[in-house]
Coordinates of C-alpha atoms and ligand atoms in Angstrom, one line a residue:
M7 CA 52.0 88.2 32.1
E8 CA 50.2 88.2 28.8
T9 CA 49.4 84.8 27.6
R10 CA 49.8 84.2 23.8
L11 CA 47.3 81.8 22.3
L12 CA 49.0 80.3 19.1
L13 CA 48.0 78.1 16.3
P14 CA 50.4 75.1 15.8
T15 CA 52.2 76.6 12.7
K16 CA 55.7 75.5 12.0
E17 CA 56.9 79.0 12.9
N18 CA 55.0 79.1 16.2
I19 CA 56.2 75.6 17.2
E20 CA 59.8 76.8 16.7
I21 CA 59.1 79.9 18.9
V22 CA 57.6 77.7 21.6
G23 CA 60.3 75.1 21.3
K24 CA 63.1 77.7 21.9
A25 CA 61.2 79.2 24.8
L26 CA 60.8 75.8 26.4
Y27 CA 64.4 75.0 26.0
S28 CA 65.4 78.2 27.7
G29 CA 63.2 77.5 30.7
E30 CA 59.9 79.1 29.9
L31 CA 56.5 77.4 30.2
A32 CA 54.0 76.5 27.4
A33 CA 50.7 74.6 27.3
V34 CA 50.5 72.1 24.5
P35 CA 47.8 69.8 23.1
T36 CA 48.3 66.0 23.4
E37 CA 46.0 63.1 22.4
T38 CA 44.9 62.8 26.0
V39 CA 44.6 66.2 27.6
Y40 CA 46.5 69.5 27.3
G41 CA 49.9 69.4 29.1
L42 CA 51.7 72.3 30.9
A43 CA 55.2 71.8 29.6
A44 CA 58.7 72.7 30.8
N45 CA 62.3 71.6 30.1
A46 CA 62.4 68.3 32.1
L47 CA 66.1 68.6 32.6
S48 CA 65.8 72.0 34.3
G49 CA 64.9 72.0 38.0
S50 CA 63.9 75.7 38.0
A51 CA 61.7 75.4 34.9
V52 CA 59.9 72.4 36.4
K53 CA 59.4 74.4 39.7
A54 CA 57.6 77.1 37.8
V55 CA 55.1 74.4 36.6
F56 CA 54.2 73.6 40.2
E57 CA 53.8 77.3 40.9
A58 CA 51.5 78.0 37.9
K59 CA 49.3 75.0 38.8
G60 CA 49.3 75.4 42.5
R61 CA 50.4 71.7 42.6
P62 CA 51.8 70.1 45.8
M63 CA 55.5 69.6 45.3
D64 CA 55.3 65.9 46.3
N65 CA 53.3 65.0 43.3
P66 CA 55.8 63.9 40.5
L67 CA 55.5 64.9 36.8
I68 CA 55.5 62.7 33.6
V69 CA 58.5 63.3 31.2
H70 CA 57.5 63.3 27.5
I71 CA 59.7 62.2 24.6
S72 CA 59.3 62.2 20.8
D73 CA 61.7 59.3 20.2
F74 CA 62.4 56.2 22.1
E75 CA 66.1 56.6 21.8
Q76 CA 65.8 59.8 23.9
I77 CA 65.4 57.8 27.0
E78 CA 68.9 56.6 26.9
R79 CA 70.4 59.7 25.2
F80 CA 69.2 62.0 27.9
K81 CA 69.8 59.5 30.8
L82 CA 66.2 59.6 31.8
V83 CA 66.1 56.0 33.4
S84 CA 68.8 53.9 35.0
E85 CA 67.4 50.8 33.4
I86 CA 64.7 49.9 30.8
P87 CA 63.0 46.8 32.2
E88 CA 62.1 44.1 29.7
K89 CA 58.4 44.7 30.2
A90 CA 58.8 48.4 29.4
Y91 CA 60.2 47.4 26.0
R92 CA 57.1 45.2 25.3
L93 CA 54.7 47.9 26.3
A94 CA 56.5 50.6 24.4
E95 CA 56.6 48.5 21.2
K96 CA 52.8 47.9 21.5
F97 CA 51.4 51.2 22.7
W98 CA 54.0 54.0 22.0
P99 CA 53.5 56.5 20.7
G100 CA 50.2 56.8 22.6
P101 CA 48.3 57.3 25.7
L102 CA 50.5 55.2 28.1
T103 CA 52.9 56.3 30.8
I104 CA 55.5 53.9 32.0
I105 CA 57.2 54.2 35.3
M106 CA 60.8 53.1 35.5
P107 CA 63.9 53.5 37.8
K108 CA 65.0 57.0 37.4
G109 CA 68.1 58.2 35.6
S110 CA 70.8 60.6 36.7
A111 CA 69.6 63.5 34.5
I112 CA 66.1 63.7 36.3
P113 CA 65.9 66.7 38.7
D114 CA 64.3 66.0 42.1
E115 CA 61.5 68.4 41.2
V116 CA 60.4 66.1 38.4
S117 CA 60.3 62.9 40.4
A118 CA 59.3 64.6 43.7
G119 CA 62.2 62.7 45.4
L120 CA 61.0 59.3 44.3
Q121 CA 63.6 56.7 42.9
T122 CA 61.4 56.3 39.8
V123 CA 60.4 58.5 36.8
A124 CA 57.3 58.4 34.6
I125 CA 57.9 58.4 30.8
R126 CA 55.4 59.0 28.0
F127 CA 55.8 59.1 24.2
P128 CA 52.6 60.9 23.0
S129 CA 51.2 60.2 19.6
H130 CA 49.9 63.8 18.9
P131 CA 51.9 65.3 16.1
V132 CA 52.0 68.7 17.6
T133 CA 53.2 67.4 20.9
Q134 CA 56.0 65.5 19.0
A135 CA 56.8 68.5 17.0
V136 CA 57.2 70.7 20.0
I137 CA 59.4 68.2 21.9
T138 CA 61.6 67.9 18.9
A139 CA 61.8 71.7 18.4
A140 CA 62.7 72.1 22.1
G141 CA 65.5 69.6 21.7
C142 CA 64.9 68.3 25.2
P143 CA 62.4 66.0 27.0
L144 CA 59.4 67.9 28.5
A145 CA 58.0 67.4 31.9
A146 CA 54.2 68.1 31.6
P147 CA 51.3 67.6 34.0
S148 CA 47.8 68.3 32.8
A149 CA 47.4 72.1 32.1
N150 CA 44.7 72.7 34.7
T151 CA 44.8 74.4 38.0
S152 CA 45.5 71.6 40.6
G153 CA 42.2 69.9 41.5
A154 CA 40.2 71.1 38.5
P155 CA 39.2 68.7 35.7
S156 CA 42.0 68.3 33.1
P157 CA 41.7 70.6 30.1
T158 CA 40.6 69.0 26.8
A159 CA 40.4 72.2 24.8
A160 CA 42.5 75.4 24.5
H161 CA 39.8 77.5 26.1
H162 CA 39.9 75.2 29.2
V163 CA 43.6 76.0 29.5
M164 CA 43.0 79.8 29.0
H165 CA 40.4 79.7 31.7
D166 CA 42.9 78.2 34.2
M167 CA 46.3 79.6 33.1
S168 CA 45.7 82.9 31.4
G169 CA 48.1 85.5 32.8
K170 CA 50.3 82.7 34.4
I171 CA 52.2 81.4 31.5
P172 CA 53.5 82.9 28.2
Y173 CA 52.2 80.5 25.6
V174 CA 49.2 78.2 24.9
I175 CA 49.2 76.2 21.6
D176 CA 45.6 75.6 20.3
G177 CA 45.4 72.1 18.8
G178 CA 41.7 71.8 19.0
T179 CA 40.0 69.2 21.2
C180 CA 41.7 66.2 22.6
E181 CA 40.8 62.8 21.1
V182 CA 41.2 60.5 24.2
G183 CA 39.9 63.1 26.7
V184 CA 41.2 61.5 29.9
E185 CA 44.9 61.4 31.0
S186 CA 47.2 58.5 30.0
T187 CA 47.1 55.2 31.6
V188 CA 49.9 55.0 34.2
I189 CA 51.7 51.7 34.9
T190 CA 54.8 50.9 36.9
V191 CA 57.3 48.3 35.8
A192 CA 59.8 49.3 38.4
E193 CA 58.6 46.4 40.6
E194 CA 58.4 42.6 40.1
V195 CA 54.7 42.6 39.3
P196 CA 53.7 45.6 37.3
M197 CA 50.9 47.8 38.7
L198 CA 48.2 49.9 37.1
L199 CA 48.3 53.3 39.0
R200 CA 45.9 55.2 36.7
P201 CA 43.4 53.8 34.2
G202 CA 43.2 55.7 30.8
G203 CA 42.7 55.1 27.1
I204 CA 44.9 51.9 27.2
T205 CA 42.9 49.4 29.1
L206 CA 43.9 46.9 31.9
E207 CA 42.9 44.1 29.5
Q208 CA 45.2 45.4 26.8
L209 CA 48.1 45.7 29.2
E210 CA 47.6 42.1 30.5
E211 CA 47.4 40.8 27.0
T212 CA 50.9 42.3 26.4
I213 CA 52.8 41.6 29.6
G214 CA 50.7 39.2 31.6
K215 CA 49.5 39.8 35.2
V216 CA 49.1 43.4 36.2
R217 CA 47.9 44.4 39.7
V218 CA 45.5 47.3 40.1
S219 CA 46.4 49.8 42.8
E220 CA 43.6 50.0 45.3
A221 CA 43.4 53.8 44.9
V222 CA 42.2 53.3 41.3
L223 CA 38.7 52.2 42.4
Y224 CA 38.5 52.8 46.2
K225 CA 38.9 55.7 48.5
M226 CA 42.2 55.8 50.2
K227 CA 42.1 55.2 54.0
D228 CA 43.7 57.8 56.3
G229 CA 47.4 57.1 56.5
Q230 CA 47.4 54.6 53.6
K231 CA 50.5 54.9 51.4
A232 CA 49.7 56.2 47.8
E233 CA 51.5 54.1 45.1
S234 CA 50.9 57.1 42.9
P235 CA 51.0 60.5 44.9
G236 CA 48.4 62.0 42.5
M237 CA 45.7 59.6 43.7
K238 CA 45.7 61.0 47.2
Y239 CA 44.6 64.5 46.1
K240 CA 41.0 65.7 45.7
H241 CA 40.5 65.8 42.0
Y242 CA 38.1 67.1 39.3
A243 CA 35.4 68.0 41.8
P244 CA 32.8 70.6 40.4
K245 CA 31.5 73.3 42.8
A246 CA 28.1 71.6 42.7
N247 CA 27.7 68.5 44.8
L248 CA 28.0 65.6 42.4
I249 CA 26.4 62.3 43.6
L250 CA 26.5 59.1 41.5
I251 CA 23.5 56.9 41.2
K252 CA 24.1 53.2 40.8
S253 CA 20.8 51.8 39.3
S254 CA 18.9 50.7 36.3
D255 CA 18.2 53.3 33.6
E256 CA 14.5 53.6 34.8
K257 CA 15.4 53.9 38.5
Y258 CA 17.9 56.7 37.6
I259 CA 15.3 58.7 35.7
E260 CA 12.8 58.2 38.3
Y261 CA 15.1 59.2 41.1
V262 CA 16.4 62.4 39.4
N263 CA 12.9 63.5 38.4
S264 CA 11.6 63.0 41.9
H265 CA 14.3 65.4 43.1
A266 CA 13.8 67.9 40.1
G267 CA 14.3 71.6 41.0
G268 CA 15.9 74.7 39.7
D269 CA 19.3 73.9 41.2
V270 CA 19.4 70.3 40.3
G271 CA 21.2 68.8 37.3
A272 CA 22.1 65.5 35.7
L273 CA 25.4 64.2 34.3
C274 CA 23.8 61.6 32.1
Y275 CA 23.9 59.5 29.0
D276 CA 22.7 60.8 25.7
E277 CA 19.7 58.5 25.9
D278 CA 18.5 60.0 29.2
V279 CA 18.2 63.6 28.0
E280 CA 14.6 63.6 26.7
K281 CA 13.3 61.7 29.8
L282 CA 14.7 64.0 32.4
F283 CA 13.1 67.2 33.8
V284 CA 16.2 68.9 35.0
R285 CA 19.1 70.6 33.3
T286 CA 21.2 67.8 31.6
F287 CA 24.9 67.4 30.8
P288 CA 25.0 64.4 28.5
Y289 CA 28.5 63.0 27.9
G290 CA 28.0 60.1 25.5
G291 CA 25.9 57.1 24.8
K292 CA 25.2 54.5 27.5
N293 CA 27.6 51.9 26.1
D294 CA 30.0 54.3 24.3
Y295 CA 32.8 54.5 27.0
I296 CA 35.3 56.0 24.5
K297 CA 32.9 58.9 23.9
Q298 CA 32.2 59.2 27.6
A299 CA 36.0 59.5 28.3
E300 CA 36.3 62.1 25.5
R301 CA 33.6 64.3 26.8
L302 CA 33.7 63.9 30.6
F303 CA 36.0 66.7 31.6
D304 CA 34.2 69.2 29.3
S305 CA 30.9 68.3 30.9
L306 CA 32.4 68.7 34.4
R307 CA 33.7 72.2 33.4
A308 CA 30.3 73.0 31.9
I309 CA 28.6 72.2 35.3
D310 CA 31.1 74.6 36.9
E311 CA 29.7 77.5 34.7
T312 CA 26.3 77.1 36.3
E313 CA 24.8 77.9 39.7
L314 CA 23.6 74.3 40.1
K315 CA 23.8 72.9 43.7
T316 CA 23.3 69.1 43.2
V317 CA 24.1 67.1 40.1
Y318 CA 23.2 63.4 39.8
G319 CA 25.6 61.3 37.7
R320 CA 25.3 57.8 36.4
C321 CA 27.7 55.3 38.0
P322 CA 29.6 53.5 35.1
G323 CA 31.1 50.0 35.3
T324 CA 34.8 49.3 35.6
K325 CA 35.6 47.1 32.6
G326 CA 37.6 48.3 29.6
T327 CA 37.7 52.0 29.0
A328 CA 34.8 52.4 31.5
M329 CA 37.4 52.0 34.3
A330 CA 39.0 55.3 33.3
V331 CA 35.6 57.0 33.3
Y332 CA 34.7 55.4 36.7
N333 CA 38.0 56.5 38.2
R334 CA 37.6 60.1 37.3
L335 CA 33.9 60.3 38.1
I336 CA 34.1 58.6 41.5
R337 CA 36.8 61.3 42.5
A338 CA 34.7 64.1 41.1
A339 CA 31.8 62.8 43.3
G340 CA 34.1 62.5 46.4
F341 CA 33.2 58.8 46.4
E342 CA 29.5 59.5 47.1
V343 CA 27.4 56.8 45.5
I344 CA 23.7 56.1 46.0
E345 CA 22.8 52.5 45.2
L346 CA 19.0 52.0 44.2
A347 CA 17.8 48.4 44.3
Ligands
TXA476 O1 47.9 62.1 29.6 C1 48.7 62.5 30.4 O2 49.3 61.8 31.2 C2 48.8 64.0 30.7 C3 49.4 64.6 29.4 C4 49.8 66.1 29.5 O3 50.6 63.8 29.0 N1 49.7 64.3 31.8 C5 49.2 64.1 33.1 O4 50.1 64.5 34.1 O5 48.1 63.7 33.4 P1 49.6 64.6 35.6 O6 50.8 65.2 36.2 O7 48.4 65.4 35.7 O8 49.5 63.2 36.2 C6 50.6 62.4 36.4 C7 50.3 61.3 37.3 C8 50.1 61.8 38.8 O9 49.0 61.1 39.4 C9 51.4 61.4 39.4 O10 51.3 61.2 40.8 C10 51.7 60.1 38.7 O11 51.3 60.3 37.4 N2 53.2 59.9 38.7 C11 54.2 60.6 38.0 N3 55.4 60.1 38.3 C12 55.2 59.1 39.1 C13 56.1 58.2 39.8 N4 57.4 58.2 39.6 N5 55.5 57.2 40.6 C14 54.2 57.1 40.8 N6 53.3 58.0 40.2 C15 53.8 58.9 39.3
MG477 MG1 46.6 66.2 36.4

């Protein structure tokens, strides 16, 4: 199959919208990462998404809307909990996914057999225009091959999906750079399942106490139940062995330089670059977590273009937006952290 890379003109959005409605797939930009979209009301269209990504069928997809009233019109949920209204009012459209009890129109392929469904109203004007042109909600996971870093630019999508899907819309690079924050309000006390651009602190300001799923910060034990199926899968890991170093700035520099060699690299802060004697992949300033989130996946993909064998990364904190960066990096490193006193 030939993959057409299209600019987001009015005409192209109409073409892609019609194709999506009739069951074809298309990758579209969002403010978080690129999504691989399909008609969310069609089980067979959604099944093709799993095939193109090589995604395990037990990992449910997010349903994207371009207007709040579509939730009821398309029978996406059986109930909108009160806390969902408050979150939606504050953070939609935007990088927040809210899990609610699922409605009758949701095919089993979307919810992977769960009794809940994930809903997101993205803020990106192109995503909104495509959903509106399609005239149906769109199920869309990140548009990467399963296990690879999520795509934050059209060329990342082409790298993974060329030949497998008919359309990719090029909307430039994604502003947030990590996937949406995922929260469930389908239980008594809401739970954060995946940190993203909307922080735990912001969520708690809006709806009070939010629990954090253990899988956000810690490695899951064998046999432990995943609150979010996606968390149990290996994710984002580059070919090189990525090891995180938890230490002061000086100790990090010293450690990496003492291990310098042709096949060693550093996934570091901008400030570290001139002090390191290895190939560097800077992904933002030391305290600029928003920039780090934006650039992280591009840096992981850049590491994959090299023959490096070992890459030493810096271990971020877990407050505010840093939690999202930590959550992705710790998975990319297979939870391998060296702590230097
Ligand atoms: O920013 C984003 O959320 C992007 C863009 C394209 O919108 N999409 C995205 O989708 O990251 P995906 O499929 O890569 O990640 C969805 C995550 C997975 O970890 C999945 O397990 C979880 O959300 N999820 C979806 N439905 C769920 C449900 N009903 N209960 C628990 N977790 C759910
Ligand atoms: Mg994904």
